[in-house]
XYZ file of C-alpha atoms in Angstrom:
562
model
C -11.840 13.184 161.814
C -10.600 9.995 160.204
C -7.139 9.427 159.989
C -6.085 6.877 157.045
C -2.369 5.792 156.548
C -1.058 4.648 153.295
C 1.915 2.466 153.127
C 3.708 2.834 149.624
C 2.462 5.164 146.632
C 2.930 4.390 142.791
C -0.102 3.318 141.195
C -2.030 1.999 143.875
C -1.348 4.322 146.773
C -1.076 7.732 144.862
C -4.683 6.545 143.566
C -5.821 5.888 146.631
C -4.939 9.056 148.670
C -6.071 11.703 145.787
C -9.499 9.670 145.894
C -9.656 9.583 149.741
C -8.963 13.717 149.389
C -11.839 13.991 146.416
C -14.167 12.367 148.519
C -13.360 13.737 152.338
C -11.668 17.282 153.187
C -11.835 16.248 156.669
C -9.752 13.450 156.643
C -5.903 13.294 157.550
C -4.387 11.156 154.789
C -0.727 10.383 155.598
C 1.151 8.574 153.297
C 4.884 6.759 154.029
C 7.207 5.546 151.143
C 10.711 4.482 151.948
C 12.297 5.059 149.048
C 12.697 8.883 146.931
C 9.663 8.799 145.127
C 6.100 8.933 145.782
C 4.222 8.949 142.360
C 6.260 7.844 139.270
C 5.397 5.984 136.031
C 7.190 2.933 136.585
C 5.886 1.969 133.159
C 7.906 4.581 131.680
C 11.015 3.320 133.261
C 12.714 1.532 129.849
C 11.209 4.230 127.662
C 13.475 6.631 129.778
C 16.670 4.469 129.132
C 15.904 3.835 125.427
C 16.048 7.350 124.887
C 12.047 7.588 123.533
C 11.277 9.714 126.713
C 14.222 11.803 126.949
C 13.344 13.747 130.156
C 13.633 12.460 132.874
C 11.086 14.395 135.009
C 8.633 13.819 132.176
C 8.190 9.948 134.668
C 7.615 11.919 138.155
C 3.827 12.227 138.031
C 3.687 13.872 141.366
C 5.909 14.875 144.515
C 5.265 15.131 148.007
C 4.984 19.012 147.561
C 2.623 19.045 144.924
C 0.434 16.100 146.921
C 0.600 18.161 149.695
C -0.420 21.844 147.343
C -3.249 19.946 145.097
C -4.871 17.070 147.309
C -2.813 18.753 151.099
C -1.681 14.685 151.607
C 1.236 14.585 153.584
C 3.524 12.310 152.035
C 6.754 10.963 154.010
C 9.894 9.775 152.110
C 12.556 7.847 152.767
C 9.920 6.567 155.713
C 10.168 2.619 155.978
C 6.936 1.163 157.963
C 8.455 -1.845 159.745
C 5.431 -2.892 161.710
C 1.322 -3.124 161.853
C 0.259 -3.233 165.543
C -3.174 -4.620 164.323
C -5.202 -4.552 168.028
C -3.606 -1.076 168.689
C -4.466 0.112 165.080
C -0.450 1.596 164.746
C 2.258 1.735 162.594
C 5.994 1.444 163.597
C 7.818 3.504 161.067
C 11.417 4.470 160.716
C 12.634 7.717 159.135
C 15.490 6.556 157.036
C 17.680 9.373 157.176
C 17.756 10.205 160.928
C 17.165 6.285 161.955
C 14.218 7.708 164.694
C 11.124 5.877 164.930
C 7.884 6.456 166.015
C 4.253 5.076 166.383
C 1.628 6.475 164.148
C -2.007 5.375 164.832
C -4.504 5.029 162.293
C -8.404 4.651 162.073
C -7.722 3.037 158.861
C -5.077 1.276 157.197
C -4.450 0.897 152.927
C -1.213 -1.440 152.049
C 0.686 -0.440 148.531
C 3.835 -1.927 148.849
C 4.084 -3.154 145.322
C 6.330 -6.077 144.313
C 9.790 -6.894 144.123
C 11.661 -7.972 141.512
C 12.975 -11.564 141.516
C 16.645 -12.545 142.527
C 16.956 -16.175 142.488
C 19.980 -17.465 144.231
C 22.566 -17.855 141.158
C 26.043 -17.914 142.548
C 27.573 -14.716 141.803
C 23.950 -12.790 141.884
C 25.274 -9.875 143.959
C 28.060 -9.049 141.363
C 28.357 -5.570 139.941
C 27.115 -5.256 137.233
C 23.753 -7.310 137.771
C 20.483 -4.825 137.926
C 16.920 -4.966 138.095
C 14.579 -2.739 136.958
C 11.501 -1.600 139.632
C 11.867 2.184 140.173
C 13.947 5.285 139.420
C 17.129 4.803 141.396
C 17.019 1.214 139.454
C 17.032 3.280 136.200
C 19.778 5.637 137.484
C 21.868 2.948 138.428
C 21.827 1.371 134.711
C 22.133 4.568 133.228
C 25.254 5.407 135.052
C 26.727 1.960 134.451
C 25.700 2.243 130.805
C 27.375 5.783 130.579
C 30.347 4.787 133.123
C 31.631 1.262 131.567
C 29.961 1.786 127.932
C 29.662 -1.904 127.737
C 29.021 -3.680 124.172
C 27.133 -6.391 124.681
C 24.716 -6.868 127.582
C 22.601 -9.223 128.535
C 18.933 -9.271 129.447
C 17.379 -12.645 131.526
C 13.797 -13.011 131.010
C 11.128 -12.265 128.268
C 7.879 -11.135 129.740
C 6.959 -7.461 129.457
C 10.485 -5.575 130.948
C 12.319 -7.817 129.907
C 11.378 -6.857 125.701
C 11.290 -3.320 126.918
C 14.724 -3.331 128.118
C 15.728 -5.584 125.196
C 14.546 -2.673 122.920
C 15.773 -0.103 124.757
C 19.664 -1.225 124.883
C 19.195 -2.226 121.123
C 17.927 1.276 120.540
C 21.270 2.785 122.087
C 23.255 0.431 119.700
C 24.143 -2.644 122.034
C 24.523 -5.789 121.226
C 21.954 -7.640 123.160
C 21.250 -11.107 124.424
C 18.079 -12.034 125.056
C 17.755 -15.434 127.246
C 14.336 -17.068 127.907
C 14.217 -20.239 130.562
C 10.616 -21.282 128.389
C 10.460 -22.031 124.899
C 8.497 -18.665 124.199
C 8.554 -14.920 125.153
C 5.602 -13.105 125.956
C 3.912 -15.617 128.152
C 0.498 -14.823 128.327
C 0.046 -14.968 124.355
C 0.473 -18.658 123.387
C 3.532 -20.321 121.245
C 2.269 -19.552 117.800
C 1.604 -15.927 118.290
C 4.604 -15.789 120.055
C 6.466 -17.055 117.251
C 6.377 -14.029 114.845
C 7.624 -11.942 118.075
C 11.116 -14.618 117.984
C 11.148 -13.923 114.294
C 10.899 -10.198 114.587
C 13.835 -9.892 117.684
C 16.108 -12.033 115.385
C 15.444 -10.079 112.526
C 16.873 -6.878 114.386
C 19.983 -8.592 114.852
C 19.465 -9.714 118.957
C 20.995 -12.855 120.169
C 17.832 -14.435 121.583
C 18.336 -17.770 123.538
C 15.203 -19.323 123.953
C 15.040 -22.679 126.776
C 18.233 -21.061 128.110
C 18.118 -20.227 131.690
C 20.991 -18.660 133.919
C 23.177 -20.713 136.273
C 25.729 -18.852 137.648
C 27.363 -15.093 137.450
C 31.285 -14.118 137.838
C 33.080 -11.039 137.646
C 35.688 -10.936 134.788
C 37.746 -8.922 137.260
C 37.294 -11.341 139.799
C 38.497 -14.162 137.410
C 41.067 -12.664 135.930
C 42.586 -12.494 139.366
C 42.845 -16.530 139.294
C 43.713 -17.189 135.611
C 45.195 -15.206 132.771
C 42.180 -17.044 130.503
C 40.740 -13.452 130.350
C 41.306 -10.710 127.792
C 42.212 -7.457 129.227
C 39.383 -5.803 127.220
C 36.902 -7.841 128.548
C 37.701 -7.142 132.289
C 34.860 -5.180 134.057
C 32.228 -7.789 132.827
C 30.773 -10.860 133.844
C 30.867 -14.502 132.511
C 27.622 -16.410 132.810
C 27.200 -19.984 132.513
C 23.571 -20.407 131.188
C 21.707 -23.569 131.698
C 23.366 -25.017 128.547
C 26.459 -25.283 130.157
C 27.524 -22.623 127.803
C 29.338 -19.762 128.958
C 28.424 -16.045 127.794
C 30.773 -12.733 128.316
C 28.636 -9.501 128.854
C 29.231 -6.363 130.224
C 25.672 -5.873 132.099
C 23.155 -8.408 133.145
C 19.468 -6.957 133.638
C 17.351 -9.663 135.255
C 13.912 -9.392 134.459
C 12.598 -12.727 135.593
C 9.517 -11.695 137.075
C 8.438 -10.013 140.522
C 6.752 -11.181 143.264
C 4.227 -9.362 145.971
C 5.993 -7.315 148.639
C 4.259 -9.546 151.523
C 6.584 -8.848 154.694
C 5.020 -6.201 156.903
C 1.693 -8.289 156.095
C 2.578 -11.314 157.132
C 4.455 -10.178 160.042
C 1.017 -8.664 161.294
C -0.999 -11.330 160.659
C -2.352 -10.672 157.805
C -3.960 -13.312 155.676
C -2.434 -14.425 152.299
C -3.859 -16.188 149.847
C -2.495 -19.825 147.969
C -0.381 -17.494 145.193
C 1.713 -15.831 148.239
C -0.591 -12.368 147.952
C -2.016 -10.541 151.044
C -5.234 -11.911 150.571
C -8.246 -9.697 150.142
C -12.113 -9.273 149.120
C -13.893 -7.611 146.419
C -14.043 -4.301 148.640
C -10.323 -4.778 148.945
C -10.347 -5.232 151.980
C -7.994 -7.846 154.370
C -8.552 -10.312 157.211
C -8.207 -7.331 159.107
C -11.502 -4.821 159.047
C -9.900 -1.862 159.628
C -6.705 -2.956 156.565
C -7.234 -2.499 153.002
C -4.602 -3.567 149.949
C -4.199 -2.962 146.592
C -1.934 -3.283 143.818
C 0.831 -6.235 142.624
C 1.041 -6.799 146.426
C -2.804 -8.586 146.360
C -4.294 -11.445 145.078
C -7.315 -10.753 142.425
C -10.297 -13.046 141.476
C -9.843 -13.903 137.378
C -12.351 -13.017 135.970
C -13.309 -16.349 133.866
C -12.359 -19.029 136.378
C -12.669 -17.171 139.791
C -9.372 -18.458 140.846
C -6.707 -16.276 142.524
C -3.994 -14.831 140.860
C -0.725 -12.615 140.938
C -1.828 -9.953 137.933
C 0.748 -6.728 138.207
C -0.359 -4.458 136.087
C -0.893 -0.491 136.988
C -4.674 -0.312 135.028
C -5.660 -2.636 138.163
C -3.714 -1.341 140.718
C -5.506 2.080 139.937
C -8.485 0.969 140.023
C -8.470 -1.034 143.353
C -7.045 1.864 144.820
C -9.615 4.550 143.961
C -12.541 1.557 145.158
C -9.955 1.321 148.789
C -10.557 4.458 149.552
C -14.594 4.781 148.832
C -14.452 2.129 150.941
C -12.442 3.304 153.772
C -14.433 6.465 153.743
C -18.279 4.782 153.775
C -19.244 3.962 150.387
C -19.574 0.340 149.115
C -17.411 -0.344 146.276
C -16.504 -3.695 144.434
C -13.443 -4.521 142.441
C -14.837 -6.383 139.334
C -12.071 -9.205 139.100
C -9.424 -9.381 136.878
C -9.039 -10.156 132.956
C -5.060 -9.676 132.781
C -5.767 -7.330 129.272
C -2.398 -6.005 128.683
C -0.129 -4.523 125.739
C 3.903 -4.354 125.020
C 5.450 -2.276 121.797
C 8.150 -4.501 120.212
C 9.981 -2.126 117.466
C 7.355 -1.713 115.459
C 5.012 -4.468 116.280
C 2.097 -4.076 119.073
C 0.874 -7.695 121.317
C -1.317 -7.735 123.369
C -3.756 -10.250 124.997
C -7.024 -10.348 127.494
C -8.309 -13.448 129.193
C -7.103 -16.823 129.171
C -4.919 -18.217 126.602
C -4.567 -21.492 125.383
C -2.058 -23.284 127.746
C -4.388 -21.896 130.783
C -7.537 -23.449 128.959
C -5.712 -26.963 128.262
C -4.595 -26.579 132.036
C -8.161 -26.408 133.605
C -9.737 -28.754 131.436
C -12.506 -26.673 129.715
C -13.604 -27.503 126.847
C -12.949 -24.604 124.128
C -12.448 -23.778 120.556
C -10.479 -21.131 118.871
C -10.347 -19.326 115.335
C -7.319 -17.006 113.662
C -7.636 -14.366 110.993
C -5.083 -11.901 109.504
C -7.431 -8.816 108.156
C -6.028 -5.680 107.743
C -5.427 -2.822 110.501
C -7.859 -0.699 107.924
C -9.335 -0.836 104.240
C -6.275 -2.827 102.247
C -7.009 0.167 99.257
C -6.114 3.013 101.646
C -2.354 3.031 102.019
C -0.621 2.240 104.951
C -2.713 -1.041 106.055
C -0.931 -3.957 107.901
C -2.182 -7.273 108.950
C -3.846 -7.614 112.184
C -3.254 -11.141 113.495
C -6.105 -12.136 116.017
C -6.388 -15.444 117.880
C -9.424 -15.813 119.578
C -10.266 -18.137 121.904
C -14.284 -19.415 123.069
C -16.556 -21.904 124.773
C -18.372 -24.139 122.670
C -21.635 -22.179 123.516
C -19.259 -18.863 121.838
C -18.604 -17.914 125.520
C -15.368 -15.493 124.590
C -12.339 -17.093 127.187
C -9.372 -14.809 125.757
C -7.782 -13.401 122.855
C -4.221 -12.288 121.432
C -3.003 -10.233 118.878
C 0.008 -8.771 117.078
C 0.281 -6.497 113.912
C 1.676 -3.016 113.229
C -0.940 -0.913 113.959
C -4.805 -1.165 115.361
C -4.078 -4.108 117.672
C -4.845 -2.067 121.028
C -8.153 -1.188 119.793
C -8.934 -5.028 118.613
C -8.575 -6.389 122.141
C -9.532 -3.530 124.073
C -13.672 -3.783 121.913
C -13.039 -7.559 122.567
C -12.156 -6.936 126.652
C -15.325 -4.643 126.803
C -17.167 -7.829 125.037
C -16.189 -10.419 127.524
C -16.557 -8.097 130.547
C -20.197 -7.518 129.264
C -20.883 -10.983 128.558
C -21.283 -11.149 124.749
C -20.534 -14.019 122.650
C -18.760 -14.751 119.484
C -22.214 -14.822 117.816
C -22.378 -11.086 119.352
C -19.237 -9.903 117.686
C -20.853 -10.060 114.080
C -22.939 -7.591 114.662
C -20.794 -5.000 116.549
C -21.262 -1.581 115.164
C -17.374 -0.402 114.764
C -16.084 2.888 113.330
C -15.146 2.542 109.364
C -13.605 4.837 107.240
C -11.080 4.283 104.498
C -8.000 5.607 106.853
C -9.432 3.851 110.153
C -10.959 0.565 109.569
C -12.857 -1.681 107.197
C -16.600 -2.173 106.803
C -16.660 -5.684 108.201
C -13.562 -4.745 110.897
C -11.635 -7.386 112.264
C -13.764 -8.129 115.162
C -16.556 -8.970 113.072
C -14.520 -11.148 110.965
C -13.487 -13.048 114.022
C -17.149 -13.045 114.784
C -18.278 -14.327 111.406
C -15.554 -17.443 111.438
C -16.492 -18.071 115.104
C -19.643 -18.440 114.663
C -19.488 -19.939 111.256
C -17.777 -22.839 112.994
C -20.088 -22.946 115.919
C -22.953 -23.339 113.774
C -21.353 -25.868 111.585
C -21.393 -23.923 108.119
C -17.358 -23.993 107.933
C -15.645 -26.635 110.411
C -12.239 -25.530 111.405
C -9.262 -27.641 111.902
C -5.817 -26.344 113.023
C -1.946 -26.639 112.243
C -1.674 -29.559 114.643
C -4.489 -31.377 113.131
C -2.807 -30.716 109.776
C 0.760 -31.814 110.754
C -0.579 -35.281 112.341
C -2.991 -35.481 109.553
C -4.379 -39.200 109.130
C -4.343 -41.125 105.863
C -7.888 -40.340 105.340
C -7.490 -36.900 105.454
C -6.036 -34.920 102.567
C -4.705 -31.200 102.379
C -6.316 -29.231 99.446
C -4.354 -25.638 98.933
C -6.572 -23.583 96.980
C -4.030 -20.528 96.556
C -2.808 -19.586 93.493
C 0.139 -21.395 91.878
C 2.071 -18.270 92.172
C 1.523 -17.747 95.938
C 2.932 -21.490 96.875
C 6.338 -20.618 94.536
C 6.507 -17.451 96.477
C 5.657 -18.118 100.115
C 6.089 -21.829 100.427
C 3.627 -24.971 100.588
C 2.451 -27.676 103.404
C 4.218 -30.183 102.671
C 2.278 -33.301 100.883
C -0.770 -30.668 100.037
C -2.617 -30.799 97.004
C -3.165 -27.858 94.818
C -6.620 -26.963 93.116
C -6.689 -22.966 92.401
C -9.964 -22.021 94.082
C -11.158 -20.079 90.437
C -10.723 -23.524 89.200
C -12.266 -26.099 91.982
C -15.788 -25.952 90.530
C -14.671 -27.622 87.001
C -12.270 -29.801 88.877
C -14.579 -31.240 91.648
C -14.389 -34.951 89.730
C -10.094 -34.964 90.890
C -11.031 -34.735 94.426
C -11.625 -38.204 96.250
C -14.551 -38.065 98.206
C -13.921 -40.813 100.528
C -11.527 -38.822 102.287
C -11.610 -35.298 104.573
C -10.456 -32.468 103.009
C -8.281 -29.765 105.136
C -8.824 -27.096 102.597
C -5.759 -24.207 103.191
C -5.654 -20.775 101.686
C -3.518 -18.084 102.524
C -5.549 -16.532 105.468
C -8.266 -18.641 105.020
C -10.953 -16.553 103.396
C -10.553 -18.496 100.136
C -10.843 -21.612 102.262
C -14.113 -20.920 103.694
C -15.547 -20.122 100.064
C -14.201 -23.475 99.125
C -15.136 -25.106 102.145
C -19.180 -23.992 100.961
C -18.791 -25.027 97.702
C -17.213 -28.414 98.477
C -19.592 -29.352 101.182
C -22.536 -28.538 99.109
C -21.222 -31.196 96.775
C -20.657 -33.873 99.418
C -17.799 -33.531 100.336
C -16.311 -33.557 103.604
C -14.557 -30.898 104.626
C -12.753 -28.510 107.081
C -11.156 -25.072 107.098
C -7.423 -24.368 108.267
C -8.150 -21.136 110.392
C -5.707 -19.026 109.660
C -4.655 -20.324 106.600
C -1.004 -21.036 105.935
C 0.132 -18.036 107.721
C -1.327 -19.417 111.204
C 0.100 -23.220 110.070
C 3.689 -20.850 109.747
C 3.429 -19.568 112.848
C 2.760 -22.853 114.393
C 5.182 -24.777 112.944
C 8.099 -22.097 113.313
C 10.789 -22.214 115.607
């Protein structure tokens, strides 16, 4: 009978050890977690505080009694494993509440520990009042301090995926809410311009967002109104931070939500291998420098799946996955975990972004050569009510290899980059995506969906039909290039111009071709920039030369938007 220890549940772990049971009756499955809680949806974890999950058991996916009932896993809390004894194939682990410790041997060996939330080394870090966000007692803790001190304004440091979650969810429970972001974007895996219509939403709900504003240093208010009488008594109970302005902020909670990093400790100490991003290192079996040691999870480095590099993705879709393929592994079969894409999602009020791939500041990093197209259809058929734009960024080789994409609307953005996930996984090119067969009805879609649209300008530009140029190209223009907006009068008095643009009406271009100087290169603008691929036809059939603004003025908006 093989006996396989686990070392942390969650995603990862939980996975692993109802996969192991599915697959082997006869195996002893043991799993160890040192903290309360076995199988929770971590995920959940700011939906809870915001209020749009109001129970709180609705987040405890299992428990060690029902592991033990449904898949008969015995599952250890409160049970910290503080050493691998690799050659005698043991664990030392600690029961928590007692303090007794014992050996437990294994045959084989899966590592979930998950990662860690980061605490840089601010003066003042270990004030009250400072919190991360990783598990449940993490969301107790803020609940109680929200309902204990009812603060007014609190503070939120970082701007990737908990960080907007939390944002929302103390905005939701009528806070006033900072938002401070080190970079001059949030969401980093989308790039700038898309990112740019998330900085204009979050301002438009009334939050204090602070973008290339870091923290330096945390003090109680109690604390410092000890030394000085320069604080109000109804601001004791807070904290003063001095951001990396050299402003200074008052707030009466500070959630950090910097980023985490991979729970590497009892790995390292044993030997284990990591790889360059400070992951326990593994193969496409999942499996360690050790034969007999598998890990999973945010704790492991995976193989992107474009370049083939390593990299730190934490995301639970992954850590699932790996698991399940651990234990067919541990248990005989021959599994392999298909690398990584990074395809991910986050809900900001009522705006969806989400992203697979690369984006553009990865692509400019590596040096490949790439291209990249915007459109703005709508979520379904514009007639049938209740349609909102869909803007898509995608980004490709010049042989319409698909690198990434990102998108943000109000509705039908998950389904956009999930199809266009599926595509890259499967190998298909831009030139592919014209001709995907998509669901359409009125309520649902349109005939030519947004994928295919992407597809058509894609490949349009690929095969030279419509050239596309880009909001940078446009704002460093050169005097032989000249910017022809082919809106509608109308639309410029209503939505605003490119500065220095010349305006034709498309309906009227054909009679007024003879205006147009044809010694220079037209960057012909529309709104979205389906008028400017009609007039891009029409005025290259006539000799002139010309290029499309992808995107139209909406994407120059974006990009030029702070």
């Amino acid at each position: 009978m093989k006996r396989i220890l686990i070392v942390g549940g969650v995603a990862g772990g939980a996975s692993a050890a109802a996969r192991a049971r599915r697959l082997s009756e006869e195996a002893e499955i043991v799993m160890f977690e040192r903290g309360e809680f076995v199988s929770f949806a971590n995920c959940g974890l700011p939906y809870h505080i915001g209020g749009d999950i109001p129970n709180r058991d609705a987040l405890l996916l299992q428990t060690p009694q029902s592991f033990k009932r449904r898949f008969n896993v015995d599952v250890r809390v409160f049970h910290d494993v503080i050493e691998i004894d690799k050659s005698g194939k043991s664990l030392l682990v600690r029961n928590l509440l007692t303090g007794e410790e014992r050996r437990e041997p294994y045959d084989v060996l899966l590592l979930s520990p998950g990662a860690a939330p980061i605490r840089p080394p601010f003066p003042g870090i270990d004030s009250p009042g400072v919190y991360t966000l990783r598990n449940i007692p993490d969301m107790d803790r803020i609940l109680a301090a929200l309902a204990h001190d009812q603060p007014r304004h609190v503070t939120v440091v970082g701007g990737g995926f908990i960080g907007l979650e939390m944002m929302e969810a103390l905005h939701q429970r009528k806070l006033d809410v900072t938002l401070l972001e080190l970079s001059d974007q949030v969401m980093a895996p989308v790039d700038k311009e898309m990112a740019n219509m998330l900085h204009a939403r979050i301002r438009e709900e009334g939050i204090d967002l602070r973008l290339r504003t870091g923290l330096s240093a945390i003090e109680s208010l109690d604390v410092l109104a000890e030394k000085t009488a320069a604080v109000a008594t109804e601001q004791r109970g807070g904290l003063r931070l001095t951001l990396s302005d050299g402003t200074r902020l008052d707030t009466g909670l500070l959630i950090l939500a910097i980023g985490v990093k991979p729970e590497t400790l009892l790995a390292a100490k044993a030997g284990l291998e990591l790889g360059p991003r400070g992951g326990i290192k593994v193969d496409a079996a999942m499996r360690t420098s050790d034969p007999f040691i598998y890990a999973v999870g945010d704790a492991v480095e995976e193989t992107d799946f474009i370049t083939g590099e390593s990299v730190l993705i934490p995301l639970a879709g992954p850590a699932n996955r790996q698991g399940r393929i651990a234990a067919d592994n541990m248990l005989g079969r021959s599994e392999t975990y298909k690398k990584t894409q990074g395809t991910a999602i986050c809900k900001l009020f009522d705006l969806a972004v989400a992203s697979t791939g690369l984006n553009e500041k990865r692509l400019l990093q590596l040096g490949l050569p790439f291209e990249k197209a915007y459109v703005h259809p709508g979520s379904h058929a514009g007639y049938y009510p209740g349609a909102h734009p869909v803007s898509l960024k995608l980004l490709f080789a010049p042989d319409g290899k698909i690198y990434g994409a990102q998108a943000i609307g109000k509705d039908g953005v998950d389904k956009r980059i999930d199809v266009l996930a599926v595509a890259q996984r499967a190998g298909l090119t831009v030139f592919d995506l014209q001709d995907l067969e998509l669901t359409y009805a009125p309520p649902f879609g349109s005939a030519k969906d947004v994928i295919n649209m992407v597809g058509f300008v894609a490949s349009n530009h690929l095969k030279g039909d419509t050239l596309l140029c880009h909001a940078a190209e446009v704002e460093a223009r050169h005097p032989h290039q000249l910017v022809l907006d082919v809106r509608n009068g109308p639309e410029l008095d209503k939505l605003g111009r490119i500065p220095g643009a010349m305006h034709i009406p498309l309906d009227e271009l054909r009679n007024r071709l003879h205006e147009l100087p044809k010694d220079k290169e037209l960057l012909i603008s529309c709104q979205v920039g389906l008028r400017g691929h009609v007039a891009c036809r029409l005025l290259s059939q006539h000799g002139f030369k010309v290029k499309n603004l992808s995107g139209g003025f909406k994407t120059w908006q974006m990009a030029v938007m702070e």
